[in-house]
Coordinates of C-alpha atoms in Angstrom, one line a residue:
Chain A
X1 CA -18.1 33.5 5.0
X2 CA -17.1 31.6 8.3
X3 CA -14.0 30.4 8.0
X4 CA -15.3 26.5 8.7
X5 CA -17.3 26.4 6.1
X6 CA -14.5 27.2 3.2
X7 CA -13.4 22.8 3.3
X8 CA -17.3 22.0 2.6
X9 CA -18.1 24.4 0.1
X10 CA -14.9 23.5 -1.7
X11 CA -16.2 20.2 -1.7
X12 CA -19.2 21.4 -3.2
X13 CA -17.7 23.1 -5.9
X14 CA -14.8 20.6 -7.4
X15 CA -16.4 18.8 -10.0
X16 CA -18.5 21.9 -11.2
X17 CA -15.0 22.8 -12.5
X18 CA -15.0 19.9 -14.7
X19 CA -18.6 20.7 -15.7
X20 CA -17.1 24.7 -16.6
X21 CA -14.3 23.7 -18.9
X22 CA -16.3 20.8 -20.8
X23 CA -19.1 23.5 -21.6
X24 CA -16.5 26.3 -22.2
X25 CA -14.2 24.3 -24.4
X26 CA -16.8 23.9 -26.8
X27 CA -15.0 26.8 -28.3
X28 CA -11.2 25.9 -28.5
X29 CA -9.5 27.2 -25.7
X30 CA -5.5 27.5 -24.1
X31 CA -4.6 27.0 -20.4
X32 CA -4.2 30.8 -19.1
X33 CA -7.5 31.7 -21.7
X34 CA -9.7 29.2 -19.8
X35 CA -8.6 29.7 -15.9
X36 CA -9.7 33.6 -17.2
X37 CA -13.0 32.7 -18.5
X38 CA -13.7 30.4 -15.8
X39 CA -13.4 33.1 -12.9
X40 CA -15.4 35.5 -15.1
X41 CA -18.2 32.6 -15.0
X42 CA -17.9 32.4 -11.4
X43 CA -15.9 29.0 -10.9
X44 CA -12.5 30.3 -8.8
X45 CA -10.0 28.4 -9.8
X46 CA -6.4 27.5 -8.8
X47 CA -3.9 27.2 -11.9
X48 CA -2.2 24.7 -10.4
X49 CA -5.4 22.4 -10.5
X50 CA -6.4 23.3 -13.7
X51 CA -3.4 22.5 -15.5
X52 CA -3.1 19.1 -14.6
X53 CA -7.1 18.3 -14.9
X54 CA -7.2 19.6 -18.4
X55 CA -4.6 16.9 -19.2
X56 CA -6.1 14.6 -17.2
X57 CA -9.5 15.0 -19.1
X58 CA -7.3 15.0 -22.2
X59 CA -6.3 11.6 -21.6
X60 CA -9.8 10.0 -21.1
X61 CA -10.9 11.5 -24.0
X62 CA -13.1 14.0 -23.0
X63 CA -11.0 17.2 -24.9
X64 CA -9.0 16.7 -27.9
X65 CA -5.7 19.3 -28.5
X66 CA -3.4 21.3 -31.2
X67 CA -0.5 23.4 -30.6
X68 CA -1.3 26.8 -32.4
X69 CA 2.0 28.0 -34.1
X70 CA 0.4 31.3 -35.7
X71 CA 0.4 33.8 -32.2
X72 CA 3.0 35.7 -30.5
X73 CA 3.4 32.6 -28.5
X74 CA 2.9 28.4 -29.5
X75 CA -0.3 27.7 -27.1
X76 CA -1.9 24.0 -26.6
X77 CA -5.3 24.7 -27.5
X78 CA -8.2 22.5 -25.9
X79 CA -11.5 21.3 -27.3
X80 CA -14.1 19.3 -25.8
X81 CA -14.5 15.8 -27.7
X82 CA -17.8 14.1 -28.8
X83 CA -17.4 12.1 -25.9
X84 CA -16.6 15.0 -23.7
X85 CA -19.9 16.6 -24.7
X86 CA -21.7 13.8 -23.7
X87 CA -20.2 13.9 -20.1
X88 CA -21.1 17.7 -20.1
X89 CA -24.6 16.5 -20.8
X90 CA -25.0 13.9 -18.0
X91 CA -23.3 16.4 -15.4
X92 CA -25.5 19.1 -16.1
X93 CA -28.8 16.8 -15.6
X94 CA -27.2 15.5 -12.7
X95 CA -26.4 18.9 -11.7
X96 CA -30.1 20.1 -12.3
X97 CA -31.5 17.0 -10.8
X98 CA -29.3 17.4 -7.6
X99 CA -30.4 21.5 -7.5
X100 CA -33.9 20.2 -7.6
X101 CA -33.6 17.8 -5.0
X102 CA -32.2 20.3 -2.8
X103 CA -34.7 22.2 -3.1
X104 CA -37.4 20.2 -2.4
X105 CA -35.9 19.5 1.2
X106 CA -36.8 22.8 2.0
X107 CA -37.2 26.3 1.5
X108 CA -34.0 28.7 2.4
X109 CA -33.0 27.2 5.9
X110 CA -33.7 30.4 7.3
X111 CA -37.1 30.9 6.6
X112 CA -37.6 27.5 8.2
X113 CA -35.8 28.4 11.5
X114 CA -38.6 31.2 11.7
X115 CA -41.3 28.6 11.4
Chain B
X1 CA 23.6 35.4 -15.6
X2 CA 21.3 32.8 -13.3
X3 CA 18.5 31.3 -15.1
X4 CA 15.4 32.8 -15.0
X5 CA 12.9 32.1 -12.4
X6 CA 9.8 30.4 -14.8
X7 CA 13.0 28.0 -16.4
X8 CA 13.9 27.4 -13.0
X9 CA 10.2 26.3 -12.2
X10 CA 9.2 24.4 -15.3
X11 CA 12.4 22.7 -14.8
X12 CA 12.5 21.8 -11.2
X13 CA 8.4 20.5 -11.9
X14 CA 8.9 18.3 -14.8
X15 CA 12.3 16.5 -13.3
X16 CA 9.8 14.6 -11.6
X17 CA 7.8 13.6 -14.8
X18 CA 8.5 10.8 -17.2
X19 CA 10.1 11.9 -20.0
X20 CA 6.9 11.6 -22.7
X21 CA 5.2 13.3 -19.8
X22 CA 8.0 16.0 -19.8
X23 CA 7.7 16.8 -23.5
X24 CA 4.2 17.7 -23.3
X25 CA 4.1 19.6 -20.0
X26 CA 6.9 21.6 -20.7
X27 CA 5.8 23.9 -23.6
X28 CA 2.1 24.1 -22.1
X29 CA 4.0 25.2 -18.7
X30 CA 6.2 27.4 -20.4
X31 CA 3.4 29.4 -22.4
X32 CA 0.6 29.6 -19.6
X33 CA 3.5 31.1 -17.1
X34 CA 4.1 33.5 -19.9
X35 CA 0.1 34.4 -20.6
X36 CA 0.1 34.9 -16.8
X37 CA 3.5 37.2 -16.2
X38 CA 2.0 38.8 -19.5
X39 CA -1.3 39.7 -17.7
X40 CA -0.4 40.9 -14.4
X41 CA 2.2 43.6 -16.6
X42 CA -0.3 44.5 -18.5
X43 CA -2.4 45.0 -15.1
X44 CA 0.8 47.5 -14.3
X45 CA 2.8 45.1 -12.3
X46 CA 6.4 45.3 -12.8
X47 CA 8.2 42.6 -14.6
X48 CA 10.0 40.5 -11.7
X49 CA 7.3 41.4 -9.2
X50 CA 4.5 39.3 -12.0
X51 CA 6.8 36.2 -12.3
X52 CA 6.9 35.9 -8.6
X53 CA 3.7 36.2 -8.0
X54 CA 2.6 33.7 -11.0
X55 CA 5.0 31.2 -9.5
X56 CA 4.6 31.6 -5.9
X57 CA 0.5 31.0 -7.7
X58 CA 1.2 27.3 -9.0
X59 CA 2.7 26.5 -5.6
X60 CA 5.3 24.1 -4.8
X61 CA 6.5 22.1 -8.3
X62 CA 6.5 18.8 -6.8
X63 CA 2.9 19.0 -5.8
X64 CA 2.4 20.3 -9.1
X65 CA 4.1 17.4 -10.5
X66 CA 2.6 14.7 -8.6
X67 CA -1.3 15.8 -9.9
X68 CA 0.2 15.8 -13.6
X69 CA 1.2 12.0 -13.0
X70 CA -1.4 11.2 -10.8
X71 CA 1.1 10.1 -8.8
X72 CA -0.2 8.9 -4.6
X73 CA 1.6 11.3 -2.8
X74 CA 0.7 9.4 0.7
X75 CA 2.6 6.4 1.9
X76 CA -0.5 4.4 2.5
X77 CA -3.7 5.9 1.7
X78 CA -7.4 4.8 3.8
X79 CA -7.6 1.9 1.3
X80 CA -5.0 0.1 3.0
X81 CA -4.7 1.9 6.5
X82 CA -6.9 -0.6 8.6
X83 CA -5.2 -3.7 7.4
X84 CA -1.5 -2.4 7.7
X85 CA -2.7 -0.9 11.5
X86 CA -4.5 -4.4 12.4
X87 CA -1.3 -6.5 10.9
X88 CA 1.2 -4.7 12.0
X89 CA -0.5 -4.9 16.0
X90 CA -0.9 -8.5 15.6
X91 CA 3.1 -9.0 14.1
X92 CA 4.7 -6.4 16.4
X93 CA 3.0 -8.5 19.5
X94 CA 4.3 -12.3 18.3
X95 CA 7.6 -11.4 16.3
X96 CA 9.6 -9.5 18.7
X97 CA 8.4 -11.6 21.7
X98 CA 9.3 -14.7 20.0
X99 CA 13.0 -13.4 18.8
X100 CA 13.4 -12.5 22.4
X101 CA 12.9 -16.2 23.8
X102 CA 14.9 -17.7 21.2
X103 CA 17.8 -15.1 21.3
X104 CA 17.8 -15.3 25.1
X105 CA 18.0 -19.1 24.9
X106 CA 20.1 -19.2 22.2
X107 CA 22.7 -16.5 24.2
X108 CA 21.9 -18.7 27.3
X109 CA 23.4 -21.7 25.6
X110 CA 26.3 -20.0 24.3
X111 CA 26.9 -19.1 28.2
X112 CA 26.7 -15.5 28.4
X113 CA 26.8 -13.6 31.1
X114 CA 23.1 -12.4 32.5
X115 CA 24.0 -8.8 30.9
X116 CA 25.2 -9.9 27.5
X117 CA 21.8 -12.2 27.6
X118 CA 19.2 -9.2 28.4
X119 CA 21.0 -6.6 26.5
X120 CA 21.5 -8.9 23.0
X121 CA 18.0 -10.4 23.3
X122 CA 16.4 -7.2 23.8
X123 CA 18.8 -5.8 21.1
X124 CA 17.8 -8.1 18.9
X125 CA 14.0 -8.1 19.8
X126 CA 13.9 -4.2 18.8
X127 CA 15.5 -5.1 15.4
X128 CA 13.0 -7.6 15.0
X129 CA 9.9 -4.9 15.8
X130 CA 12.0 -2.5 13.2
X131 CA 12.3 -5.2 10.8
X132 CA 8.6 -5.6 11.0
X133 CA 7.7 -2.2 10.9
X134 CA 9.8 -2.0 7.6
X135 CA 8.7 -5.0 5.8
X136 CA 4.9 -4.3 6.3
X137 CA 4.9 -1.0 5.3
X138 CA 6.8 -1.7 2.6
X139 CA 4.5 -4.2 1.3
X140 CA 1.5 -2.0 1.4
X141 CA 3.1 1.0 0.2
X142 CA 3.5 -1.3 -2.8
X143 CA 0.2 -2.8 -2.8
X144 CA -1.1 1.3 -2.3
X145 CA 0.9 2.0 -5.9
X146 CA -0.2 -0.9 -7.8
X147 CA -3.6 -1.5 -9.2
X148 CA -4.1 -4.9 -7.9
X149 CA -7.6 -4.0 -6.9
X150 CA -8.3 -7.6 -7.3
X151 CA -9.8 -9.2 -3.9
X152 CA -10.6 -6.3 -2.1
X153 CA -13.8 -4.8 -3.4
X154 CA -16.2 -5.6 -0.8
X155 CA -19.5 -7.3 -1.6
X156 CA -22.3 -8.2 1.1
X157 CA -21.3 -12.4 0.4
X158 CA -18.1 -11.7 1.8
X159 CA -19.6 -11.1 5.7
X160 CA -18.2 -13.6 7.6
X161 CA -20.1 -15.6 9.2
X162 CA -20.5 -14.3 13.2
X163 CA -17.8 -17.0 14.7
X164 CA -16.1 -18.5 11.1
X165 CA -12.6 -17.8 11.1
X166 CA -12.4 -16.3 7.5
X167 CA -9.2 -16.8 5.5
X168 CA -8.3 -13.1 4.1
X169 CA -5.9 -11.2 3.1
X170 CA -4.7 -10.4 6.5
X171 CA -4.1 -14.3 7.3
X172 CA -2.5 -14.6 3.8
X173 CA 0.0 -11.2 4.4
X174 CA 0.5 -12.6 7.5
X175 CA 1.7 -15.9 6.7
X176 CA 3.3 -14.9 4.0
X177 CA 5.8 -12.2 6.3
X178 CA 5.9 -15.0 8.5
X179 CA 7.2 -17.9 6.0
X180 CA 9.7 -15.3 4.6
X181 CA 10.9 -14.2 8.0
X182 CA 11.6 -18.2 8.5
X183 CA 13.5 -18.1 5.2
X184 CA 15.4 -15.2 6.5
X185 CA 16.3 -16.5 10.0
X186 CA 17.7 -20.1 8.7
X187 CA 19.8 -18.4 5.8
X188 CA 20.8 -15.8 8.2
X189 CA 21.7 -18.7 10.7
X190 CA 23.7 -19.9 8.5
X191 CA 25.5 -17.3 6.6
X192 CA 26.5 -14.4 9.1
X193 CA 24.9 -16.3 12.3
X194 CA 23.1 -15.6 15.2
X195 CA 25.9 -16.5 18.1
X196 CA 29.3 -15.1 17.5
X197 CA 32.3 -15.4 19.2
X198 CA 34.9 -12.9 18.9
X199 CA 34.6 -13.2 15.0
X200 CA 33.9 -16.7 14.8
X201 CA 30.1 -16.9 13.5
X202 CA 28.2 -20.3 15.0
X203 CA 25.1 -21.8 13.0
X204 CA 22.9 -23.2 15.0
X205 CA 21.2 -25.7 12.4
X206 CA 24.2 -28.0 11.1
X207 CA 25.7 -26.4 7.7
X208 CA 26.1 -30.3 6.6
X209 CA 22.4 -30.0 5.7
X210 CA 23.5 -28.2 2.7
X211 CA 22.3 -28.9 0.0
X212 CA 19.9 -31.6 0.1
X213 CA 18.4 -31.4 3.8
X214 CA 18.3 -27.7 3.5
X215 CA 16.6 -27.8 0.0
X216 CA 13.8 -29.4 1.2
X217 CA 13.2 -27.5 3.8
X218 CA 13.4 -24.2 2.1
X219 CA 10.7 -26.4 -0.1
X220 CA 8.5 -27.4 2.4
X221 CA 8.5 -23.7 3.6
X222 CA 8.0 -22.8 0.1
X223 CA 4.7 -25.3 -0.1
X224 CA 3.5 -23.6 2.3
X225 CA 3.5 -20.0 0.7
X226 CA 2.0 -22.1 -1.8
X227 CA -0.7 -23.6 0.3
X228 CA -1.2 -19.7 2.6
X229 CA -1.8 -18.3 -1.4
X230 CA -3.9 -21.2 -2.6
X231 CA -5.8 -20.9 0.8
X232 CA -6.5 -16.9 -0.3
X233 CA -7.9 -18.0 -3.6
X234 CA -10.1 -20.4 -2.5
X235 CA -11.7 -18.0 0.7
X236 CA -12.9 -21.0 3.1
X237 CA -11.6 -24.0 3.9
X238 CA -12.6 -27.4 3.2
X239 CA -11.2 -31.3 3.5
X240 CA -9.0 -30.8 0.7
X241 CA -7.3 -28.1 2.1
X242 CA -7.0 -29.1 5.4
X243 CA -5.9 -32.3 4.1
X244 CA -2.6 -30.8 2.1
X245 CA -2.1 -28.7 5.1
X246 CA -2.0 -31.7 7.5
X247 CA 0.5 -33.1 4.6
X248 CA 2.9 -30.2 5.0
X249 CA 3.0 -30.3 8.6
X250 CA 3.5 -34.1 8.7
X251 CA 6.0 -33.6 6.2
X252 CA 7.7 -30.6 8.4
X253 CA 7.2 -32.8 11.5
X254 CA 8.9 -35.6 9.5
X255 CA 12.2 -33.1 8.1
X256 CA 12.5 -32.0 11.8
X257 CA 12.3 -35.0 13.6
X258 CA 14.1 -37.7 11.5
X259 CA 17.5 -35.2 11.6
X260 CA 16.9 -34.8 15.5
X261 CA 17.1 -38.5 16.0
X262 CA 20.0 -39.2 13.9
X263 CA 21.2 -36.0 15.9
X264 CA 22.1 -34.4 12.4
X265 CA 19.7 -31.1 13.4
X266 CA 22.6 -29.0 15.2
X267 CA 25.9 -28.0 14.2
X268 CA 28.6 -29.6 15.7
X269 CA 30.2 -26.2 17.4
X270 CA 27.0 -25.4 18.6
X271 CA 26.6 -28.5 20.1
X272 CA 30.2 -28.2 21.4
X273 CA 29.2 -24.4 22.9
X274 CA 26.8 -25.9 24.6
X275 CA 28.8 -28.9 26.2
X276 CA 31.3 -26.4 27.0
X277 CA 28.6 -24.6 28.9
X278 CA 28.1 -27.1 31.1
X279 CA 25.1 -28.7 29.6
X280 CA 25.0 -32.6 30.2
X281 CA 24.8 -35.1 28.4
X282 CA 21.6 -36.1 30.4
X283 CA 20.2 -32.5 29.7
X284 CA 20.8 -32.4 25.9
X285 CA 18.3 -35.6 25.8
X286 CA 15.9 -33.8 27.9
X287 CA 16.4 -30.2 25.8
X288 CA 15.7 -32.7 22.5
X289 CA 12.7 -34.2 23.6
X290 CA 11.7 -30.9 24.5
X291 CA 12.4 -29.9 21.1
X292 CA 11.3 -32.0 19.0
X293 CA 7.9 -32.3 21.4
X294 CA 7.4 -28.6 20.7
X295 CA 7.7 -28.9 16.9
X296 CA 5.2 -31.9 17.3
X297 CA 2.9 -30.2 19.1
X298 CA 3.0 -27.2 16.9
X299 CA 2.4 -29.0 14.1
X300 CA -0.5 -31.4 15.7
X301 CA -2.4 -27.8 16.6
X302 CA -1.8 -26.5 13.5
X303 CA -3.5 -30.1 12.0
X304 CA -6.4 -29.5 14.1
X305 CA -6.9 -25.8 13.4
X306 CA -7.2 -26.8 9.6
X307 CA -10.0 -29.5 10.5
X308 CA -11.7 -27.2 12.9
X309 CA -11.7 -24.3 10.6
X310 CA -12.9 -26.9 7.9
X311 CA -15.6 -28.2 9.8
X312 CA -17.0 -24.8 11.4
X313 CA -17.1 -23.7 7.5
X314 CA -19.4 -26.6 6.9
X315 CA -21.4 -26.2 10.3
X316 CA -21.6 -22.3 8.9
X317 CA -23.2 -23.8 5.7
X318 CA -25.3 -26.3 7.3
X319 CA -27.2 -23.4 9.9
X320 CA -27.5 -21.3 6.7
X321 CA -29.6 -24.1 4.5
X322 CA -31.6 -25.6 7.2
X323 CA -33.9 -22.3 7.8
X324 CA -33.9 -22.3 4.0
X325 CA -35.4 -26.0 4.4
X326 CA -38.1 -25.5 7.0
X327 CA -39.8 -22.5 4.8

């Protein structure tokens, strides 16, 4: 990838991340469980910005938490709330809506150069 | 033994975290460091190697901090950048300027020699710009931490009208630096003074104002933070308004002037410094007239720029119904 794109696509993907751990926290999930589920669905993701968001989303409401005492280790388990779900829902139309609107300003950009 | 590196981390990340904050963040930290060291040995990594890596991963612990609290971590962010720039341009070009004249005339007075004059009132003209820079920045760095959203969000009623001068924030930040910076200079004047001698301190404004004539002028100037805040709320002005604010300035004009005559104003010694300086008695009338001319005029344009502003609201209004009317 050229090396200017990387801030733009960036941009592009931050609040997909959001989008991820709402649908993946559906099952209950711990910090270092979800940043490895998230970049075997694809979303790269820096610990240091998942950490704080998954408090962050905590606090609004959007997961709800325990401490599970019974592992090798105490973990702070996440699960996305009622409400959360609903912001999952709206995200993803959004998210469908948006792909389609891309879409429908053209076909791949290269193809078009051609024509 | 030194503690170990992960103890070292979580520690030197949640120092910066309130301590509810701290008792959350600090078990969570503690067990996804583990998970991670634990991974990268399982991977084959050696032991040391993994924690360094994990660590050097989450990056600097202040940052890491700072996005737990959602704490700003710029001085003044884009909400606030244009105002501070504009204000701070339009302070930094009056306030130094004007400490510079009246620090050169006040060192003039006190008969210094032409180097003691340049060198003090540019001295003190550079503090001033400092000052400025400080107390500005300061403000909106507060302003940029608090959530006193309230009166900035935008709407398209808020366009000013092409040539109405519209009261905003900036006029209300501005007065309000400037009133305090009056407050300043006459306790300053008074306390460790503007002209020394050797380590005698001379006020310029008489100290037998205390309390009563100096109370009421630190409450006229204190009206008029009033009247600059009152001004904010209400957007535009209008004959009540500019009514009150020709009240204050008579009232000003009034404190000013009555002391002059009765020749209570000054301070005895600075009076004195400046007899000793060869000022006559013929020029101290002319330098008083001067004086108390300036203060009236001042406070005359300052009448009339409440009217006018008044009035070019109404015109404003009256251009904006009359299409309305012929439709």
């Amino acid at each position: 990838m050229v090396e200017a794109f990387e801030p733009h696509i960036q941009e592009l993907r931050r609040g997909t991340v959001v989008l991820a751990c709402l649908q993946l926290l559906r099952t209950p999930g711990y910090g270092y469980g979800l940043l490895e589920d998230l970049q075997r669905a694809g979303f790269v993701t820096e610990a240091n910005t998942l950490y704080p968001l998954l408090r962050r989303l905590e606090k609004q409401g959007h997961l709800t938490s325990h401490w599970d005492t019974g592992e090798s280790r105490p973990r702070k388990f996440y699960q996305t709330s009622k409400r959360g779900l609903g912001l999952a829902e709206a995200m993803h139309s959004e998210w469908l809506a948006l792909s389609k609107s891309v879409d429908a300003l053209g076909d791949d950009p290269l193809t078009n150069e051609e024509k | 033994m030194t503690t170990p590196l992960p103890e070292r981390y979580i520690a030197a990340t949640v120092k910066y975290l309130s301590p509810e904050l701290q008792a959350e963040v600090r078990p969570e930290l503690h067990a996804s460091i583990a998970d991670a060291v634990e991974a990268q040995v399982a991977q084959g990594e050696d032991y040391e190697t993994a924690e360094r890596n994990v660590l050097t991963e989450l990056g600097d612990p202040a940052v890491l901090a700072a996005s737990y609290s959602d704490r700003t971590l710029q001085l003044i962010g884009p909400r606030y950048y244009l105002s501070w720039w504009c204000l701070l341009k339009r302070l930094l070009l009056i306030v130094p300027a004007a400490v510079l004249g009246v620090v050169a005339f006040a060192q003039l007075l006190a008969g210094g020699d032409l180097g003691d004059i340049i060198g003090g009132s540019i001295g003190a003209a550079v503090t001033a710009g400092l000052h400025v820079c400080f107390w500005v920045t300061l403000v909106f760095a507060i302003l940029e931490r608090s959530d006193a959203d309230t009166g900035i969000t935008w709407d398209v009623d808020q366009l000013p009208e092409p040539r109405q001068q519209d009261p905003g924030r900036l006029d209300l930040i501005a007065s309000l630096v400037f009133l305090g910076l009056m407050i300043l200079v006459v306790l300053w004047d008074q306390i460790p003074g503007f002209i020394r001698i050797g380590d005698q301190s001379i006020p310029i404004l008489s100290p037998a104002l205390w309390p009563w004539a100096m109370l009421g002028l630190l409450g006229i100037i204190g009206l008029e933070i009033g009247f600059a805040i009152l001004l904010y709320v209400k957007r535009q002005w209008n004959a009540t308004l500019a009514i009150i604010n020709t009240v204050l300035s008579v009232l000003f004009f009034s404190w000013v002037i009555s002391l002059l005559v009765r020749g209570e104003l000054f301070s005895e010694m600075f009076l004195e410094l400046a007899v000793d300086n060869a000022v006559s008695g013929d020029s101290f009338y002319t330098i008083a007239v001067i004086f108390g001319l300036s203060v009236g005029i001042i406070c005359v344009w300052d009448i009339i720029d409440g009217w006018v502003k008044t009035y070019r609201v109404g015109a404003s209004d009256a251009a904006e119904q009359q299409p309305a009317a012929t439709q």
